[in-house]
XYZ file of N, CA, C and O in Angstrom:
392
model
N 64.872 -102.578 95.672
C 64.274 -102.318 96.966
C 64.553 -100.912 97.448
O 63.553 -100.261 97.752
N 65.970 -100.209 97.598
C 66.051 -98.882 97.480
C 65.097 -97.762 96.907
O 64.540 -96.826 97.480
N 65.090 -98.155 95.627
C 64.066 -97.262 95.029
C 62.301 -96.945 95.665
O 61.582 -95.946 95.690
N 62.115 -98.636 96.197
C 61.060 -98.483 96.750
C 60.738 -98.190 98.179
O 59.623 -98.617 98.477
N 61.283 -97.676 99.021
C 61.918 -97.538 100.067
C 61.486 -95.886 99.901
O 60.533 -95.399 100.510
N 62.444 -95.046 98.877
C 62.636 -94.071 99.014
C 60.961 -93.452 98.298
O 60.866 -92.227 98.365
N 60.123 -93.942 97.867
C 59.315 -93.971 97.560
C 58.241 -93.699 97.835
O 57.354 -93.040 97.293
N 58.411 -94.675 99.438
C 57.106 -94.777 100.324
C 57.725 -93.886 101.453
O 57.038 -93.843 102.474
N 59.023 -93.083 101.473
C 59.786 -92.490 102.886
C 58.967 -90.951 102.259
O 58.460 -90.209 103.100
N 58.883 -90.512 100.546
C 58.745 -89.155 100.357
C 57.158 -89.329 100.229
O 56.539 -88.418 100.778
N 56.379 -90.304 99.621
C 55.101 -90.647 99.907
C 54.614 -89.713 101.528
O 53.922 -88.716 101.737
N 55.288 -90.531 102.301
C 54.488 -90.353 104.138
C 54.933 -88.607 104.294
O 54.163 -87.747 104.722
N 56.350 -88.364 103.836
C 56.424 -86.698 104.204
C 55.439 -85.469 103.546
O 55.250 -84.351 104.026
N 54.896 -86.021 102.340
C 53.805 -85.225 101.524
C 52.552 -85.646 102.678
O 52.030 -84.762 103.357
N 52.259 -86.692 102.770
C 51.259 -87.041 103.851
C 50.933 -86.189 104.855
O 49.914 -85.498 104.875
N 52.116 -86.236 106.025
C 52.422 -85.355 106.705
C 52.112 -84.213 106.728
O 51.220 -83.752 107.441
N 53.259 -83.176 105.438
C 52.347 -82.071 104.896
C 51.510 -81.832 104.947
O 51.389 -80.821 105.638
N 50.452 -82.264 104.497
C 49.260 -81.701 103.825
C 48.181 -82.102 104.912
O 47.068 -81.579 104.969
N 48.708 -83.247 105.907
C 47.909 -83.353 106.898
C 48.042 -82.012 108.005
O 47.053 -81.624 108.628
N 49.268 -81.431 108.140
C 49.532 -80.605 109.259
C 48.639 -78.935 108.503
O 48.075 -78.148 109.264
N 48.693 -78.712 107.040
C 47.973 -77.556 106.306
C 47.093 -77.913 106.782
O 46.709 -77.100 107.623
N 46.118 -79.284 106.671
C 44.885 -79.167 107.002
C 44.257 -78.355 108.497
O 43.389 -77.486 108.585
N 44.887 -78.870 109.329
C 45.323 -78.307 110.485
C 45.160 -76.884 111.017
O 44.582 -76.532 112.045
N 45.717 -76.225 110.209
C 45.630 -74.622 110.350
C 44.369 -73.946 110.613
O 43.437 -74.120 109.827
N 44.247 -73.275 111.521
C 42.741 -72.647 111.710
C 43.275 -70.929 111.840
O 44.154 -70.681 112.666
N 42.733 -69.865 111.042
C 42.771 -68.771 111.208
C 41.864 -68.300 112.755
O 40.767 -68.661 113.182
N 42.774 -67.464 113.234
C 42.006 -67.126 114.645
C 41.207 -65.950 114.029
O 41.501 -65.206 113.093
N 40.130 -65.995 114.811
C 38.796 -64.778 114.351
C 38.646 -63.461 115.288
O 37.511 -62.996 115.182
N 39.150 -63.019 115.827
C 39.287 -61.889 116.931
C 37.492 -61.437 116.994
O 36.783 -61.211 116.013
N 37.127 -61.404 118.282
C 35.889 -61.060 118.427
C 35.743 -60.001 119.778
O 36.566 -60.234 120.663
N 34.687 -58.740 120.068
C 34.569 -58.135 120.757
C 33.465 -58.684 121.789
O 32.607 -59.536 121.558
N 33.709 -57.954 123.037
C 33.204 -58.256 124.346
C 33.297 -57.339 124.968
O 34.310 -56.904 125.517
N 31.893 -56.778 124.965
C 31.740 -55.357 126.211
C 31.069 -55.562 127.713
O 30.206 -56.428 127.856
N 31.357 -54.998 128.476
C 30.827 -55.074 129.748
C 31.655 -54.818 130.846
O 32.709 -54.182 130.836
N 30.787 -55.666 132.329
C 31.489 -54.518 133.395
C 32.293 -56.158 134.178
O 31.913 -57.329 134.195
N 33.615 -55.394 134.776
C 34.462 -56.356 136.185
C 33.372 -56.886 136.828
O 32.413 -56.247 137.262
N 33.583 -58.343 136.890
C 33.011 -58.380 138.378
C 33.805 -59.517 139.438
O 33.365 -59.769 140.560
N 35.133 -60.185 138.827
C 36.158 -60.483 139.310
C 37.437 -60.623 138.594
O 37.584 -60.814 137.387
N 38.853 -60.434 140.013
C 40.040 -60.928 139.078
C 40.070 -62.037 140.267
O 39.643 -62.360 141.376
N 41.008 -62.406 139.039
C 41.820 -64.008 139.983
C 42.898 -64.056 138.773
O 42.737 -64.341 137.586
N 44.267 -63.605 139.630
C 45.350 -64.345 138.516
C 45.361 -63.428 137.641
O 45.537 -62.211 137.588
N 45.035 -64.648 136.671
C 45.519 -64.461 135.008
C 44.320 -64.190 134.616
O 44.064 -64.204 133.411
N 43.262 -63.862 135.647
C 41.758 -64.022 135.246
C 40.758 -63.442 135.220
O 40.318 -63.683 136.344
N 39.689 -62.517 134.496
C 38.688 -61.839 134.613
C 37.307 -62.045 134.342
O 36.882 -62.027 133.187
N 36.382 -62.293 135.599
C 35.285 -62.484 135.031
C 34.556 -61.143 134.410
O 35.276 -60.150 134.523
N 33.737 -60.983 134.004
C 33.147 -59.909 133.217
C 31.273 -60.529 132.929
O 30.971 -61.680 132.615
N 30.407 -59.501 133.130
C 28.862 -59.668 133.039
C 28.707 -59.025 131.887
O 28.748 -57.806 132.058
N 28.544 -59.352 130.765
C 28.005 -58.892 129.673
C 26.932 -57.554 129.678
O 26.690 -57.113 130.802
N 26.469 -57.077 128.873
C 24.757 -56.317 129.075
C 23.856 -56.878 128.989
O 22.765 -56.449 129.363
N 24.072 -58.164 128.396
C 23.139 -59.508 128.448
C 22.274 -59.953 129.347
O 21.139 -60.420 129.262
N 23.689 -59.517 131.059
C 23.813 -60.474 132.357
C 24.414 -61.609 132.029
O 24.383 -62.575 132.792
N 25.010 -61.638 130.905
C 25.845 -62.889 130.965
C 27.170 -63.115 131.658
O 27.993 -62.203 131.571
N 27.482 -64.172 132.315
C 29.284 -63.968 133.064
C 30.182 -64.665 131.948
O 29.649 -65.720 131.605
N 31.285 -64.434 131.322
C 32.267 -64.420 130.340
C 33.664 -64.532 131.005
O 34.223 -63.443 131.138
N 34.213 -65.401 131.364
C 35.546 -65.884 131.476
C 36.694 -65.252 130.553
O 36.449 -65.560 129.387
N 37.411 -64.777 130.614
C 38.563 -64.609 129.809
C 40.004 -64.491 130.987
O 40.245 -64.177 132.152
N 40.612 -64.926 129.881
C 42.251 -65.309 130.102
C 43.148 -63.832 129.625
O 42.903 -63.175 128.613
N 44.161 -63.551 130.577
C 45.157 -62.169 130.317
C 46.563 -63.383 130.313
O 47.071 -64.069 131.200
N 46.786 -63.237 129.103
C 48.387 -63.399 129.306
C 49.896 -62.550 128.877
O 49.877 -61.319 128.866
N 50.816 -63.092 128.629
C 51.898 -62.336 128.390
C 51.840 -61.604 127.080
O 52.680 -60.720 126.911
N 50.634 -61.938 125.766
C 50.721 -61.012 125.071
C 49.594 -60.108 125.181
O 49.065 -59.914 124.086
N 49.261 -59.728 125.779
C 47.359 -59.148 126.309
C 48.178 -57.565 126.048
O 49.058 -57.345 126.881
N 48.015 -56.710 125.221
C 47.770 -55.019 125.508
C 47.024 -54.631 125.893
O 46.018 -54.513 125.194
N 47.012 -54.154 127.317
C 46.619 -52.767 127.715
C 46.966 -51.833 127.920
O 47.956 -51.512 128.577
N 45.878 -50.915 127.159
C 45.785 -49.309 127.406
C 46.239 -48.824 128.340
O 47.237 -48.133 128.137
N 45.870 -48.918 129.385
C 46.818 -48.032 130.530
C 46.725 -48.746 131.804
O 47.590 -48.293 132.553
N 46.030 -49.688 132.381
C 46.153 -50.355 133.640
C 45.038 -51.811 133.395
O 44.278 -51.973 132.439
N 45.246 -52.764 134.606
C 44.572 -53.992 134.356
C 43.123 -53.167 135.096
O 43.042 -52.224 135.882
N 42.201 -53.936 134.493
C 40.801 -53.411 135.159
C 40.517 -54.219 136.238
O 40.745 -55.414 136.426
N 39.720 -52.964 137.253
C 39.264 -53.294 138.912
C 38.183 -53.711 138.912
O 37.654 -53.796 137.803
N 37.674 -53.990 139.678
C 36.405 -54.600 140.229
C 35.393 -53.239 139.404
O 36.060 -52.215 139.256
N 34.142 -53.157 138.959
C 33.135 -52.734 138.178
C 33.661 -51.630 137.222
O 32.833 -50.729 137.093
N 34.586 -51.481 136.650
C 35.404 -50.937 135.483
C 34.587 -51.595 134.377
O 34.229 -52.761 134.209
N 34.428 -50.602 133.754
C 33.121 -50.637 132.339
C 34.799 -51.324 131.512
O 35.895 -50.835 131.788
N 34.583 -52.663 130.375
C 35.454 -52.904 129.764
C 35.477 -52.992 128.251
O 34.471 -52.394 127.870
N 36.007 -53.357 127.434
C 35.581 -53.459 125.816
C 36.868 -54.599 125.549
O 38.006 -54.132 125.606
N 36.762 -55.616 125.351
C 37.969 -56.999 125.763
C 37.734 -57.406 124.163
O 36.667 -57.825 123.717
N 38.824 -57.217 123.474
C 38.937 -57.903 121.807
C 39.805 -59.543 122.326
O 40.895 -59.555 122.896
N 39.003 -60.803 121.957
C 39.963 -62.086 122.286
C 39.771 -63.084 121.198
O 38.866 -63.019 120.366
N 40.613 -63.942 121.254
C 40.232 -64.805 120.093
C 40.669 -66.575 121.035
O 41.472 -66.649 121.966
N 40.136 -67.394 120.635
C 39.855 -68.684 121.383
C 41.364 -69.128 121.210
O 41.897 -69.083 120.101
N 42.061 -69.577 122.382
C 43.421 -70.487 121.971
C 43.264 -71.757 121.820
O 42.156 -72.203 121.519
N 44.186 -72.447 121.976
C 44.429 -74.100 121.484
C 43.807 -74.545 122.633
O 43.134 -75.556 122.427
N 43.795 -74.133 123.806
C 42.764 -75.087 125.023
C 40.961 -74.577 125.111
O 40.094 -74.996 125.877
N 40.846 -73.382 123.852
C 39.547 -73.289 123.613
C 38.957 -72.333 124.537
O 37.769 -72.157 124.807
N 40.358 -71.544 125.122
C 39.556 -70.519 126.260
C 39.190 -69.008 125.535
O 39.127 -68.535 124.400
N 39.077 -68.755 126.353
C 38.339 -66.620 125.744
C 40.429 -66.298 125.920
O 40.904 -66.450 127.046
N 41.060 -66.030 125.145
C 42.732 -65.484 125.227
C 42.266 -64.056 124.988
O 41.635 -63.536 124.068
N 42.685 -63.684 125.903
C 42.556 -61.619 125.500
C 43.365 -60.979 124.717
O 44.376 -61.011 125.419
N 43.643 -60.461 123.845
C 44.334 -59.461 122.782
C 44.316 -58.563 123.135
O 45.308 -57.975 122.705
N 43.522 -57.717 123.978
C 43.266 -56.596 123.808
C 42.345 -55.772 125.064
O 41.224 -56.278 125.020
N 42.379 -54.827 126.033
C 41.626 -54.497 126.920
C 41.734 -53.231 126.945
O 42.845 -52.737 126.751
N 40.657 -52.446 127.180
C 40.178 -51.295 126.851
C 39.221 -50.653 128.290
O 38.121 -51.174 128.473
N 39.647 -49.620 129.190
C 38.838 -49.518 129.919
C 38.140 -48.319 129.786
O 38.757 -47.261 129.667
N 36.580 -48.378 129.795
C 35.689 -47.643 128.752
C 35.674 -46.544 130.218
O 35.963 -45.362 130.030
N 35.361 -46.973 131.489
C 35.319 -45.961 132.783
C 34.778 -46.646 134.041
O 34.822 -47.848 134.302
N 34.277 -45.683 134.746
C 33.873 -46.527 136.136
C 32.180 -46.189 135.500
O 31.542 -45.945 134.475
N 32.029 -46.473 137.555
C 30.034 -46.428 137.399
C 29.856 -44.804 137.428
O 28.733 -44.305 137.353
């Protein structure tokens, strides 16, 4: 019974394994240009050239260049989607004003 025990205990940890590899998703970093048109928080809306409005998230690892962007500050925002599926910012770039 030991033997079989230890059997089905290293069985479920390979399981495990290979279930949690499956798991893994490489993040894809993607660009986003356009202008402020609110903060809130942790938060920037942004209008595409589209006219589209684009949500993104600033958190504790976000680099910026030299200051957070103001209200109609031309932007260039590199982000990649986190685990709750939001826009996470990497990266902010302020291209100038109007």
């Amino acid at each position: 019974m030991g033997n079989g025990k230890r059997i089905v205990v290293i069985g479920f940890l390979i399981l495990i394994v290979f279930s949690l590899l499956l798991n893994v998703v490489e993040a894809k970093a993607s660009v986003y240009y356009g202008r402020v048109i609110a903060t809130e928080g942790n938060m920037l809306q942004v209008r595409g050239n589209n006219g589209r409005v684009s949500v993104f998230w600033i958190g504790h690892r976000t680099h910026l260049d030299s200051r957070l962007p103001f209200f109609g500050d031309r932007v260039r925002i590199v982000y990649v989607k986190d685990k709750l599926k939001r826009n996470a910012v990497a990266r902010v770039t302020i291209l100038g004003r109007r």
